Tab-separated table of C-alpha atoms in Angstrom:
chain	number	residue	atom	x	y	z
A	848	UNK	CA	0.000	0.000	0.000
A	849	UNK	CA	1.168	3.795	-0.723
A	850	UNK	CA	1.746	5.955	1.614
A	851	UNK	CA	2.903	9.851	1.996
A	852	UNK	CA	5.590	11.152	4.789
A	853	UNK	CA	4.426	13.976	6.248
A	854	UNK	CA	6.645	16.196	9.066
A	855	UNK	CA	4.523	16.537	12.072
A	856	UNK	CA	5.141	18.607	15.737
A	857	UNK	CA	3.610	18.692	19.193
A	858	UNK	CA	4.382	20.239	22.587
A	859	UNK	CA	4.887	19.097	26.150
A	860	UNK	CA	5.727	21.332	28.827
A	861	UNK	CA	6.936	24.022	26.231
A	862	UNK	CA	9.372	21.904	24.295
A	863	UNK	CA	8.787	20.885	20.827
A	864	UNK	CA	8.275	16.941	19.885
A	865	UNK	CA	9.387	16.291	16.017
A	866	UNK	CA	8.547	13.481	14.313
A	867	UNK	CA	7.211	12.034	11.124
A	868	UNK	CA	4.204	10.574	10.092
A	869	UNK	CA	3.235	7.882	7.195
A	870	UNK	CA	-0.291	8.149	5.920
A	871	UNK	CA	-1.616	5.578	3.398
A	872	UNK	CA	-4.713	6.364	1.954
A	873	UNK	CA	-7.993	5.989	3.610
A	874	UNK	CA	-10.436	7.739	6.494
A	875	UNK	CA	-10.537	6.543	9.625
A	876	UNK	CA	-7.495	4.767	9.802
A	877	UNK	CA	-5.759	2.364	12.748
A	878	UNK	CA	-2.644	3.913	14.541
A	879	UNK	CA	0.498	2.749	15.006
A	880	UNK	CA	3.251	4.984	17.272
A	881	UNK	CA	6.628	3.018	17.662
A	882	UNK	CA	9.197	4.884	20.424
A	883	UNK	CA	12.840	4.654	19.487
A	884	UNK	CA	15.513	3.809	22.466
A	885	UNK	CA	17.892	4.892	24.737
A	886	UNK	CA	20.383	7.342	22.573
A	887	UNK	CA	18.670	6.700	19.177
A	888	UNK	CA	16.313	8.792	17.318
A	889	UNK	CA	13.346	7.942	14.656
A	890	UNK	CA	15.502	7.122	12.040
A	891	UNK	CA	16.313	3.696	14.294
A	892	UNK	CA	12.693	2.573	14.087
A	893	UNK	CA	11.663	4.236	10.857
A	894	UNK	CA	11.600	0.393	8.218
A	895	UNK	CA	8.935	-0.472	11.335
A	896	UNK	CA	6.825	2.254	10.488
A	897	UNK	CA	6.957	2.354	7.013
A	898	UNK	CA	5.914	-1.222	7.400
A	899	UNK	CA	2.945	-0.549	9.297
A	900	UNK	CA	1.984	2.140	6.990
A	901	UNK	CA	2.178	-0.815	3.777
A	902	UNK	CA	-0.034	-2.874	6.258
A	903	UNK	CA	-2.372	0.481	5.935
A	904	UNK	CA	-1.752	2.105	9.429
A	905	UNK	CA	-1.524	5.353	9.821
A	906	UNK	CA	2.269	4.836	11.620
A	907	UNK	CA	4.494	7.456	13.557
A	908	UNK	CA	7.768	7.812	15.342
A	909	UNK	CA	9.210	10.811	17.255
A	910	UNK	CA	12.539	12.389	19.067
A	911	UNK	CA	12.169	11.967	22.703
A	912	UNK	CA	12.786	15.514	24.249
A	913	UNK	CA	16.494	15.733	25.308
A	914	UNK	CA	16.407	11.524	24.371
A	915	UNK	CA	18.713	11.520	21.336
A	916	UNK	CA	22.144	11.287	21.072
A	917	UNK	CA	21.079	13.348	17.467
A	918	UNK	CA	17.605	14.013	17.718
A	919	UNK	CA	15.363	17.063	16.351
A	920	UNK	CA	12.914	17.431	18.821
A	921	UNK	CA	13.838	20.353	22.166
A	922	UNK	CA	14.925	19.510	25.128
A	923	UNK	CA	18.206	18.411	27.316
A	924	UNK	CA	19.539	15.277	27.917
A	925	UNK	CA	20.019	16.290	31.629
A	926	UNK	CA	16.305	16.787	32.109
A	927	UNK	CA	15.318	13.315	30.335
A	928	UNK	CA	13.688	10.307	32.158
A	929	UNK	CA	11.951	7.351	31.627
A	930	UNK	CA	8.874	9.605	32.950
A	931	UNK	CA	9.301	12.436	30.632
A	932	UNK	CA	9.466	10.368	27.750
A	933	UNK	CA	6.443	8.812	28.907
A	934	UNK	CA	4.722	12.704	28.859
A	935	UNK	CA	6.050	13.072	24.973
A	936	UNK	CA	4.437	10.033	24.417
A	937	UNK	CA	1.398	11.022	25.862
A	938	UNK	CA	1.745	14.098	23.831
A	939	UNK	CA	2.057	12.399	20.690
A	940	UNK	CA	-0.806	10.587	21.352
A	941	UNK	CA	-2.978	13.615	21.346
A	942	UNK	CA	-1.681	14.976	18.775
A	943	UNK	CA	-2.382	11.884	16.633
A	944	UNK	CA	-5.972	11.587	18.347
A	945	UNK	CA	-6.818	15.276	17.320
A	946	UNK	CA	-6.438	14.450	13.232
A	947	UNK	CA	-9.473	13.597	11.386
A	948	UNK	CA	-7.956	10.708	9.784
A	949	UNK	CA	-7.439	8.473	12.395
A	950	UNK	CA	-9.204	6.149	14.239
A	951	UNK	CA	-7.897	6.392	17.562
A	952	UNK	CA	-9.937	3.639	19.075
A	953	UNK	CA	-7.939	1.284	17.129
A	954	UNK	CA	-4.227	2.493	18.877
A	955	UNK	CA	-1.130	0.471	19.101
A	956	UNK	CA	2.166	1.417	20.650
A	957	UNK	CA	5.547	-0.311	20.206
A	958	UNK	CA	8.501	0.643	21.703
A	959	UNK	CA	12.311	-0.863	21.402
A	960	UNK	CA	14.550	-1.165	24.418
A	961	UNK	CA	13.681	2.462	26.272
A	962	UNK	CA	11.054	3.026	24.093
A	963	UNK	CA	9.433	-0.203	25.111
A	964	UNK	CA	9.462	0.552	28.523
A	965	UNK	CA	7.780	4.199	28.082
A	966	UNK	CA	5.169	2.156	25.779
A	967	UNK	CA	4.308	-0.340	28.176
A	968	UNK	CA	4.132	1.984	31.503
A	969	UNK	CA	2.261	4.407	28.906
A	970	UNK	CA	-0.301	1.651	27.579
A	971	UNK	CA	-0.664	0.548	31.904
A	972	UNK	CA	-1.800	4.088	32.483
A	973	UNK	CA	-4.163	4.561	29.368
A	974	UNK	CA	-5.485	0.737	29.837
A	975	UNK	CA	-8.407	-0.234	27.035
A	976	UNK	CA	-7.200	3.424	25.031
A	977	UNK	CA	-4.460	1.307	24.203
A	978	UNK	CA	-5.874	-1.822	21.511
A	979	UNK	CA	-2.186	-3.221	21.445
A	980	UNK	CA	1.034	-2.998	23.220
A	981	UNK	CA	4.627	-4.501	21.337
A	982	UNK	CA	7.603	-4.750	23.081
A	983	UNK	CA	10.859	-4.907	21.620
A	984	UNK	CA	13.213	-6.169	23.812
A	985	UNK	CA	12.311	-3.341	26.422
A	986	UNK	CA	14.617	-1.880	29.185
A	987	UNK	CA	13.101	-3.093	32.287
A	988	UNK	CA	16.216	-3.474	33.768
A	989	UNK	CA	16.297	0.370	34.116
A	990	UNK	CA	14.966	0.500	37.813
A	991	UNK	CA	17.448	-2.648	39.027
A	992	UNK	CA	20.428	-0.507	36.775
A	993	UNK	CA	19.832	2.505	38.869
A	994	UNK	CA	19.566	0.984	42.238
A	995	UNK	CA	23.097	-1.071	41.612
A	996	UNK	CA	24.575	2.253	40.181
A	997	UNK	CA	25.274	0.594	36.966
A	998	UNK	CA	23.403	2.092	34.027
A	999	UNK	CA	24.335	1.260	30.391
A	1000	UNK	CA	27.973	2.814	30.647
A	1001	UNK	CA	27.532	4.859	33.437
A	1002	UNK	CA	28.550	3.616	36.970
A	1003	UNK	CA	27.853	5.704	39.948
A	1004	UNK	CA	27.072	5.675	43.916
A	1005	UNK	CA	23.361	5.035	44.106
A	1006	UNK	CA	22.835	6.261	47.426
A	1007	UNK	CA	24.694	9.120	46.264
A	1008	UNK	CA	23.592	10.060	43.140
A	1009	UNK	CA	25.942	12.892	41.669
A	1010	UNK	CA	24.264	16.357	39.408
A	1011	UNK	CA	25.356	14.476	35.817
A	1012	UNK	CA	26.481	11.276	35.030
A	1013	UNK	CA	28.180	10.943	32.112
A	1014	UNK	CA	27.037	7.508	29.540
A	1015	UNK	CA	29.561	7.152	27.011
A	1016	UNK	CA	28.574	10.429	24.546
A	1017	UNK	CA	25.775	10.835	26.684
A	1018	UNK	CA	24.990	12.671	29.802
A	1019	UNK	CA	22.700	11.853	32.047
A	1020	UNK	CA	20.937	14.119	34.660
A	1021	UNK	CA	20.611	12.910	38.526
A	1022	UNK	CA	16.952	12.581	38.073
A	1023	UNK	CA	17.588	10.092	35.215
A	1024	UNK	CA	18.573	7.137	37.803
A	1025	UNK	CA	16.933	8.750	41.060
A	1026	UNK	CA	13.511	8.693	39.560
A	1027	UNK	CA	13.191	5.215	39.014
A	1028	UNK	CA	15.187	4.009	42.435
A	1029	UNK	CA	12.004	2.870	44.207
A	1030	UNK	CA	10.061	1.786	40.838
A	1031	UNK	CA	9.047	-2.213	40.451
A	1032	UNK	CA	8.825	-2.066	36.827
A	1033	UNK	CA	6.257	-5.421	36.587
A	1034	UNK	CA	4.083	-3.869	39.049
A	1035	UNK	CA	4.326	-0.868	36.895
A	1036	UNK	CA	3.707	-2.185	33.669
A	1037	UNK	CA	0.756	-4.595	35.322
A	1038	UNK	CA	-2.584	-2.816	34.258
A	1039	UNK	CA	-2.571	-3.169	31.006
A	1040	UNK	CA	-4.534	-6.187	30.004
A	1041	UNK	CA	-4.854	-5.694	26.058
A	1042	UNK	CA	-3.233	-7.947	23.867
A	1043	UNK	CA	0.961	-7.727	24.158
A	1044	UNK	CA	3.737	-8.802	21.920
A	1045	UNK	CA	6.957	-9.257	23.805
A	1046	UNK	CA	10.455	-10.082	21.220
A	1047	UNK	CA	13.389	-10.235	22.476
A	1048	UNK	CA	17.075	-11.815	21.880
A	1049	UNK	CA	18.188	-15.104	23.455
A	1050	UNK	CA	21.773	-12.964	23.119
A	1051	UNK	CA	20.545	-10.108	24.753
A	1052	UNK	CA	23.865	-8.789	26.813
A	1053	UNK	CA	22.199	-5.010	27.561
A	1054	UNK	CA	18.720	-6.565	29.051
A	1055	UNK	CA	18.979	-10.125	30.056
A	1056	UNK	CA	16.222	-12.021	28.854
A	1057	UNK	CA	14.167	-12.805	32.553
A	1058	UNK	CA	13.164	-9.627	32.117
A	1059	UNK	CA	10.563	-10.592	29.206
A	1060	UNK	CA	9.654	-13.946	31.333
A	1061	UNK	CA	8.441	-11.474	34.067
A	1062	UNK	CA	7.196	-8.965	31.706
A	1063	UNK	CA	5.189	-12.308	30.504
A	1064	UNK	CA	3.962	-13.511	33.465
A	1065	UNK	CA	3.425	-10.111	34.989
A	1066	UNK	CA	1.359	-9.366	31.577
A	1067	UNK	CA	-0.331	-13.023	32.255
A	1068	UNK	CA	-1.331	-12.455	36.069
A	1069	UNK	CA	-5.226	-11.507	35.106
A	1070	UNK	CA	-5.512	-13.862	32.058
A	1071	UNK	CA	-3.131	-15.514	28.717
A	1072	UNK	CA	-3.025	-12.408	27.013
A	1073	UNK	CA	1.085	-11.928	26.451
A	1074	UNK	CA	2.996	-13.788	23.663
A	1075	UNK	CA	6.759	-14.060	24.457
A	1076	UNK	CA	8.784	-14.557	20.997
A	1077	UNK	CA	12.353	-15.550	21.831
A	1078	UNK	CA	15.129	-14.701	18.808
A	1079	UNK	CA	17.698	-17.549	19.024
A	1080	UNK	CA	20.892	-15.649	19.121
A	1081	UNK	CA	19.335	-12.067	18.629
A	1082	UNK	CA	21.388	-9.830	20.620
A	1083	UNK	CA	20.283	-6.102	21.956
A	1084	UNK	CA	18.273	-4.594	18.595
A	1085	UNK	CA	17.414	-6.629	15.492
A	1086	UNK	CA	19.413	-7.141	12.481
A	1087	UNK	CA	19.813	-9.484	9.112
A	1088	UNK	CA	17.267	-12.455	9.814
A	1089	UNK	CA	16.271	-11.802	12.933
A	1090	UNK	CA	14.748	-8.806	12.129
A	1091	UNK	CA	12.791	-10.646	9.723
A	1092	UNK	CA	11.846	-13.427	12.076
A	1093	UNK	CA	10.524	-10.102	14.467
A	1094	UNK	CA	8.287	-8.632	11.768
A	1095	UNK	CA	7.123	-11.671	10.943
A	1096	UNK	CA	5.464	-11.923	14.537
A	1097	UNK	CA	4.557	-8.609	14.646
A	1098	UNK	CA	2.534	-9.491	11.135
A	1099	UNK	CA	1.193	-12.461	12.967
A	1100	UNK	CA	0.045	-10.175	16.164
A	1101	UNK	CA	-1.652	-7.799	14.202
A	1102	UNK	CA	-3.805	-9.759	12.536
A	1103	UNK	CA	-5.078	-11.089	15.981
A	1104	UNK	CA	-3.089	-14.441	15.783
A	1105	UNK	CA	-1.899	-16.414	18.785
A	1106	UNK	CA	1.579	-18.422	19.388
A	1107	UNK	CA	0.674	-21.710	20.715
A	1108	UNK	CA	3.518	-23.416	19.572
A	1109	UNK	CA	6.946	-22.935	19.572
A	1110	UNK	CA	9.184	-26.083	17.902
A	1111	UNK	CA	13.045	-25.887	18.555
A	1112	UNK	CA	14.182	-28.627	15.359
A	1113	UNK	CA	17.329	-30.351	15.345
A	1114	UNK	CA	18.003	-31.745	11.998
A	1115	UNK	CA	20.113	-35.311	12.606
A	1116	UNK	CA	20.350	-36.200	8.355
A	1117	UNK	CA	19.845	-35.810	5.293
A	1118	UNK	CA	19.369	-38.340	2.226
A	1119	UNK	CA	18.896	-37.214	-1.709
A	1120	UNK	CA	16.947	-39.726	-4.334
A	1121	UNK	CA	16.484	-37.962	-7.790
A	1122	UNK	CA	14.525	-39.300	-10.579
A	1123	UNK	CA	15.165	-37.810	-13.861
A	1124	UNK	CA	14.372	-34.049	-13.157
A	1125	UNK	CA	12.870	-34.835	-9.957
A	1126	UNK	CA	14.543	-35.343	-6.530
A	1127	UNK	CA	13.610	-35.782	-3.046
A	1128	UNK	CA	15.214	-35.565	-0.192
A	1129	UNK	CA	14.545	-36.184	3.257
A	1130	UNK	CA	15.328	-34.575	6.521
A	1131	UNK	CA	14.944	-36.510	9.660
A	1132	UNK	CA	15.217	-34.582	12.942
A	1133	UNK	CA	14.649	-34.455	16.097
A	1134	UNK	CA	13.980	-31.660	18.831
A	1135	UNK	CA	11.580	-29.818	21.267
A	1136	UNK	CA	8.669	-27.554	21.875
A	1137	UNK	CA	8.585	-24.873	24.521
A	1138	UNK	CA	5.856	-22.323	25.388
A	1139	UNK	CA	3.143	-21.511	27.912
A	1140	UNK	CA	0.671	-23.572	26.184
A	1141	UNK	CA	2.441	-26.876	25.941
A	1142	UNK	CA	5.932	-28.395	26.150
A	1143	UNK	CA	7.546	-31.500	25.061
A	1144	UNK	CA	9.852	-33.505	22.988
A	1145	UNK	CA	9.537	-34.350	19.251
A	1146	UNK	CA	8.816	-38.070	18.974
A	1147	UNK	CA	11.190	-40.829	16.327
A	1148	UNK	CA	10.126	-40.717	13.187
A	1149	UNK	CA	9.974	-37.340	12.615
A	1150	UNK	CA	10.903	-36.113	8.957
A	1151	UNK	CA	10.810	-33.198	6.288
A	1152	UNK	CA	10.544	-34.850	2.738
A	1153	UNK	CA	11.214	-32.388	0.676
A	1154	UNK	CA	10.184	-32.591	-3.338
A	1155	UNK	CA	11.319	-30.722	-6.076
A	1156	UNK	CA	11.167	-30.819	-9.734
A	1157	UNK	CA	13.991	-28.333	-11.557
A	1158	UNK	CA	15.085	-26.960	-8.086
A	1159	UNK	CA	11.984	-25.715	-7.864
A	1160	UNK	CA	9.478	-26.517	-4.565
A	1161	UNK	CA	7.056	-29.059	-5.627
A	1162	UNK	CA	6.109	-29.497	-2.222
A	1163	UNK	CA	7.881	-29.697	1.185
A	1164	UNK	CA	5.992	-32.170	4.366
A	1165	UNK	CA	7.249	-31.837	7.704
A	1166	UNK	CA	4.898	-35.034	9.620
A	1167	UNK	CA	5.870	-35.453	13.257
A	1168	UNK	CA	4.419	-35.985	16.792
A	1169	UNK	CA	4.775	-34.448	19.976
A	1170	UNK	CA	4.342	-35.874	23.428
A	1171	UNK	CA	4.419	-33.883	26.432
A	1172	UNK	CA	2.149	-31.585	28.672
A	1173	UNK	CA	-0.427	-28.977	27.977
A	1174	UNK	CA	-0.933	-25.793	30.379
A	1175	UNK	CA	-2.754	-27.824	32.585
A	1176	UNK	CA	-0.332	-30.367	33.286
A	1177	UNK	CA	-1.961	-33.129	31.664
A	1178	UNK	CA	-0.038	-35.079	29.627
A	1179	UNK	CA	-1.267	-35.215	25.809
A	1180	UNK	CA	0.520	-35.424	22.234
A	1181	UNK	CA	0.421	-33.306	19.501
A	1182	UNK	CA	0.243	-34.570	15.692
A	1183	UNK	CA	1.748	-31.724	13.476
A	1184	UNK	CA	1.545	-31.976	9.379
A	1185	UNK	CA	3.176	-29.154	8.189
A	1186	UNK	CA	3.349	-28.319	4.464
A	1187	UNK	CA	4.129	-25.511	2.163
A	1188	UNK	CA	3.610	-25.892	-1.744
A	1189	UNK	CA	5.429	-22.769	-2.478
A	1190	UNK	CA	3.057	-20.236	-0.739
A	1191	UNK	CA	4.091	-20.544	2.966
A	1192	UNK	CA	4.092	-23.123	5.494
A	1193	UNK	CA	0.204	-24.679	6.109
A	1194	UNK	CA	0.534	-26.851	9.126
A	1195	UNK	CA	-2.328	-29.477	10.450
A	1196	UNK	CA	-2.334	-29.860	14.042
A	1197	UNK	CA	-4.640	-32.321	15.805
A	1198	UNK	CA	-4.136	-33.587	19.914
A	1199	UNK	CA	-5.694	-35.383	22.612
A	1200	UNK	CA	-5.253	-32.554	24.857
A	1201	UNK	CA	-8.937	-31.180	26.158
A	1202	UNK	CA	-7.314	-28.029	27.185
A	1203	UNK	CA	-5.985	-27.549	23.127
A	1204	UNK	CA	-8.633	-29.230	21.277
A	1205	UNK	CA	-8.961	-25.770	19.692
A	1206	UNK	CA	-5.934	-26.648	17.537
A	1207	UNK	CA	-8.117	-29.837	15.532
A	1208	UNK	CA	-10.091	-27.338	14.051
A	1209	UNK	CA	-7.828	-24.148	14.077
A	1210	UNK	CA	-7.019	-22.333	10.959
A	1211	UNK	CA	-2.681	-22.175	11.800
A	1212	UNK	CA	0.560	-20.695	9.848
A	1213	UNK	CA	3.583	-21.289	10.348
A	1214	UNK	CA	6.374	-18.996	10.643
A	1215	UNK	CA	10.306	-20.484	10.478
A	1216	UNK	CA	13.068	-19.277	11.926
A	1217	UNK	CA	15.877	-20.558	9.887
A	1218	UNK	CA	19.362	-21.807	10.919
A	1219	UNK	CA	22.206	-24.125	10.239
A	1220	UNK	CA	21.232	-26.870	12.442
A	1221	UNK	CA	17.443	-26.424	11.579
A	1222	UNK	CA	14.861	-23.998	11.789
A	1223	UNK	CA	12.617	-22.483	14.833
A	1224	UNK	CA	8.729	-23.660	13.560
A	1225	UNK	CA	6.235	-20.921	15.412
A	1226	UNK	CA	2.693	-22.235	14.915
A	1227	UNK	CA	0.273	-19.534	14.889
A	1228	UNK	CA	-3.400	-19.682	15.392
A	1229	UNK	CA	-6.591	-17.426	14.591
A	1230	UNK	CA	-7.850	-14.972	16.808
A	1231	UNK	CA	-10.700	-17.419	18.439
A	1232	UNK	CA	-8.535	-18.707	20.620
A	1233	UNK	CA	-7.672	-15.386	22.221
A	1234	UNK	CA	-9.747	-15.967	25.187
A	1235	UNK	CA	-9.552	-20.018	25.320
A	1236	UNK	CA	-7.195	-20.028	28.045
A	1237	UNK	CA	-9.659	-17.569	30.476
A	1238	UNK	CA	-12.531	-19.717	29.485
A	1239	UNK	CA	-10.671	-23.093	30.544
A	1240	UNK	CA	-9.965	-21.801	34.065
């Protein structure tokens, strides 16, 4: 879909918020804001806007006041905080509200590292304003940073907190760390109870990855509304393939699709039969499945035949069986026949589970994660299962 890139500006507290927007065509559009992170600017979150706007979202980033290390909005980095980057936000979000083009009952936020942070204590005050929260790889580690005195790659006495603190190119005013000394960031975050995508990196060396498990289960308290999407070997920000693998989800997510299943394969061999211009070739493997609907452990057997006729995909089959436990504890197995004919990945999924029997008649895709020893198969299901889990309790 088309769009046009429009400059726009707002104001909190005097200071002037930059930013850009990315209008496809339409009335009454759905709204997308994504919040860059610590240091960056818009430019570091601008190929997930201009996605959203192809999807046909009206889509917007921003400069934090005094939040970039080259930004265009006002403001000092002395005077920034997690909070006042939560009051630009806030500021954006009227601004966007006010235009006649938007729908702003249908409102999502995203946010990477910082940004996710500000999005998710933003979307815990605004509650059901808020139609979707995504989190990418958010910074709640701030709080825990500040009261150890150990922020990014600033180090400092937390019981003595000096004017400035200097962060690499960056510095930092007092209220940066002392504001958020006495914050429990889960508690924080807690209220909201829309629908939230959390991806973050396995590899993640700036905020360690328990910090999306307790996002998750924090998120999870009052019902199974958080999906946790875990980047084998992503680090701190997205690049190459796993950026791809993130968008994918986020694709997924908006389109009110769940994560039930999350395969870990382990490819153990390979054998190659051709035919004249045909050839197949078959893939056994072994491996896992993880998640907080079910986990267990592929069953022998399990292969990918794989057919092709002039290199080109006649049609792959991936036919194996899992046995293990649903969310209930019960133990069940899980029958998965996954195939793509060239357009995507179709898989079949039937169980004796009574907690997943919404799976036997569940329209699912499949998204892969490839790598070298085998791929990362996330099963995705429509949006009727959103509430399954409340409704089993």
């Amino acid at each position: 879909m088309s769009y046009t890139v429009n400059q726009f500006e707002c104001i909190r507290s005097g200071l002037v918020i930059r930013g850009t927007e990315y209008r496809p065509q339409g009335k009454k559009l759905p709204v997308v804001i994504v919040s860059h992170g610590f240091m960056a600017n818009q430019n570091s979150v601008r190929n997930y806007v201009r996605q959203f706007a192809k999807w046909g979202y009206a889509a917007y980033c921003f400069d934090f006041n005094g939040g970039c290390l080259k930004g265009k909005s006002d403001g000092r980095t002395t005077d920034m905080t997690v909070f006042t980057e939560k009051e630009d936000l806030m500021a954006v979000i009227e601004y966007v509200r006010s235009l006649p083009y938007v729908d702003a009952s249908h409102l999502t936020l995203m946010g990477c590292s910082q940004g996710g942070f500000v999005s998710a204590l933003t979307a815990a005050e605004l509650k059901s304003q808020v139609e979707k929260l995504i989190l990418f790889y958010p910074a709640l580690c701030i709080p825990d940073d500040a009261r150890r005195g150990q922020m990014m790659m600033a180090k400092f006495d937390p019981q003595n907190i000096p004017a400035t603190i200097k962060c690499g190119p960056f510095l930092l005013g007092r209220n940066y760390a002392a504001s958020v000394l006495s914050v429990d960031p889960f508690e924080e975050i807690r209220p909201y109870e829309g629908p939230v995508l959390i991806v973050h990196g396995a590899a993640d060396r700036i905020v360690a990855l328990d910090y999306a498990k307790k996002a998750q289960k924090a998120y999870n308290v009052s019902g199974n509304h958080c999906d946790l999407v875990i980047l084998d070997g992503a680090g701190h920000g997205f690049r190459g393939k796993n950026d791809v693998s993130a968008v994918e989800a986020v694709a997924q997510f908006m389109q009110g699709r769940r994560n039930v299943l999350t395969i870990d394969v382990q490819v153990t061999g390979c054998s190659r039969k051709r035919k004249g211009l045909s050839s197949i070739t078959t893939l056994p493997f072994t491996g896992s499945a993880s998640g907080e609907w079910f986990h267990g452990e592929i069953q022998p057997g399990a292969a990918d035949v794989q057919q092709r006729y002039l290199g080109k995909i006649v049609r792959f089959c991936a036919d194996y069986v899992l046995k293990g436990e649903d969310y209930a504890g019960v133990k069940c197995q899980i029958h998965i026949v996954n195939t793509n004919t060239g357009r995507g990945w179709k898989p079949t999924v039937t169980t004796d589970s009574e907690v997943l029997s919404f799976l036997n008649d569940a329209d699912c895709i499949a998204i892969l994660e490839n790598r070298r020893q085998g791929p990362v198969v996330r099963i995705y299901c429509e949006s009727i299962i959103a509430g399954y889990r409340e409704r089993a309790h």
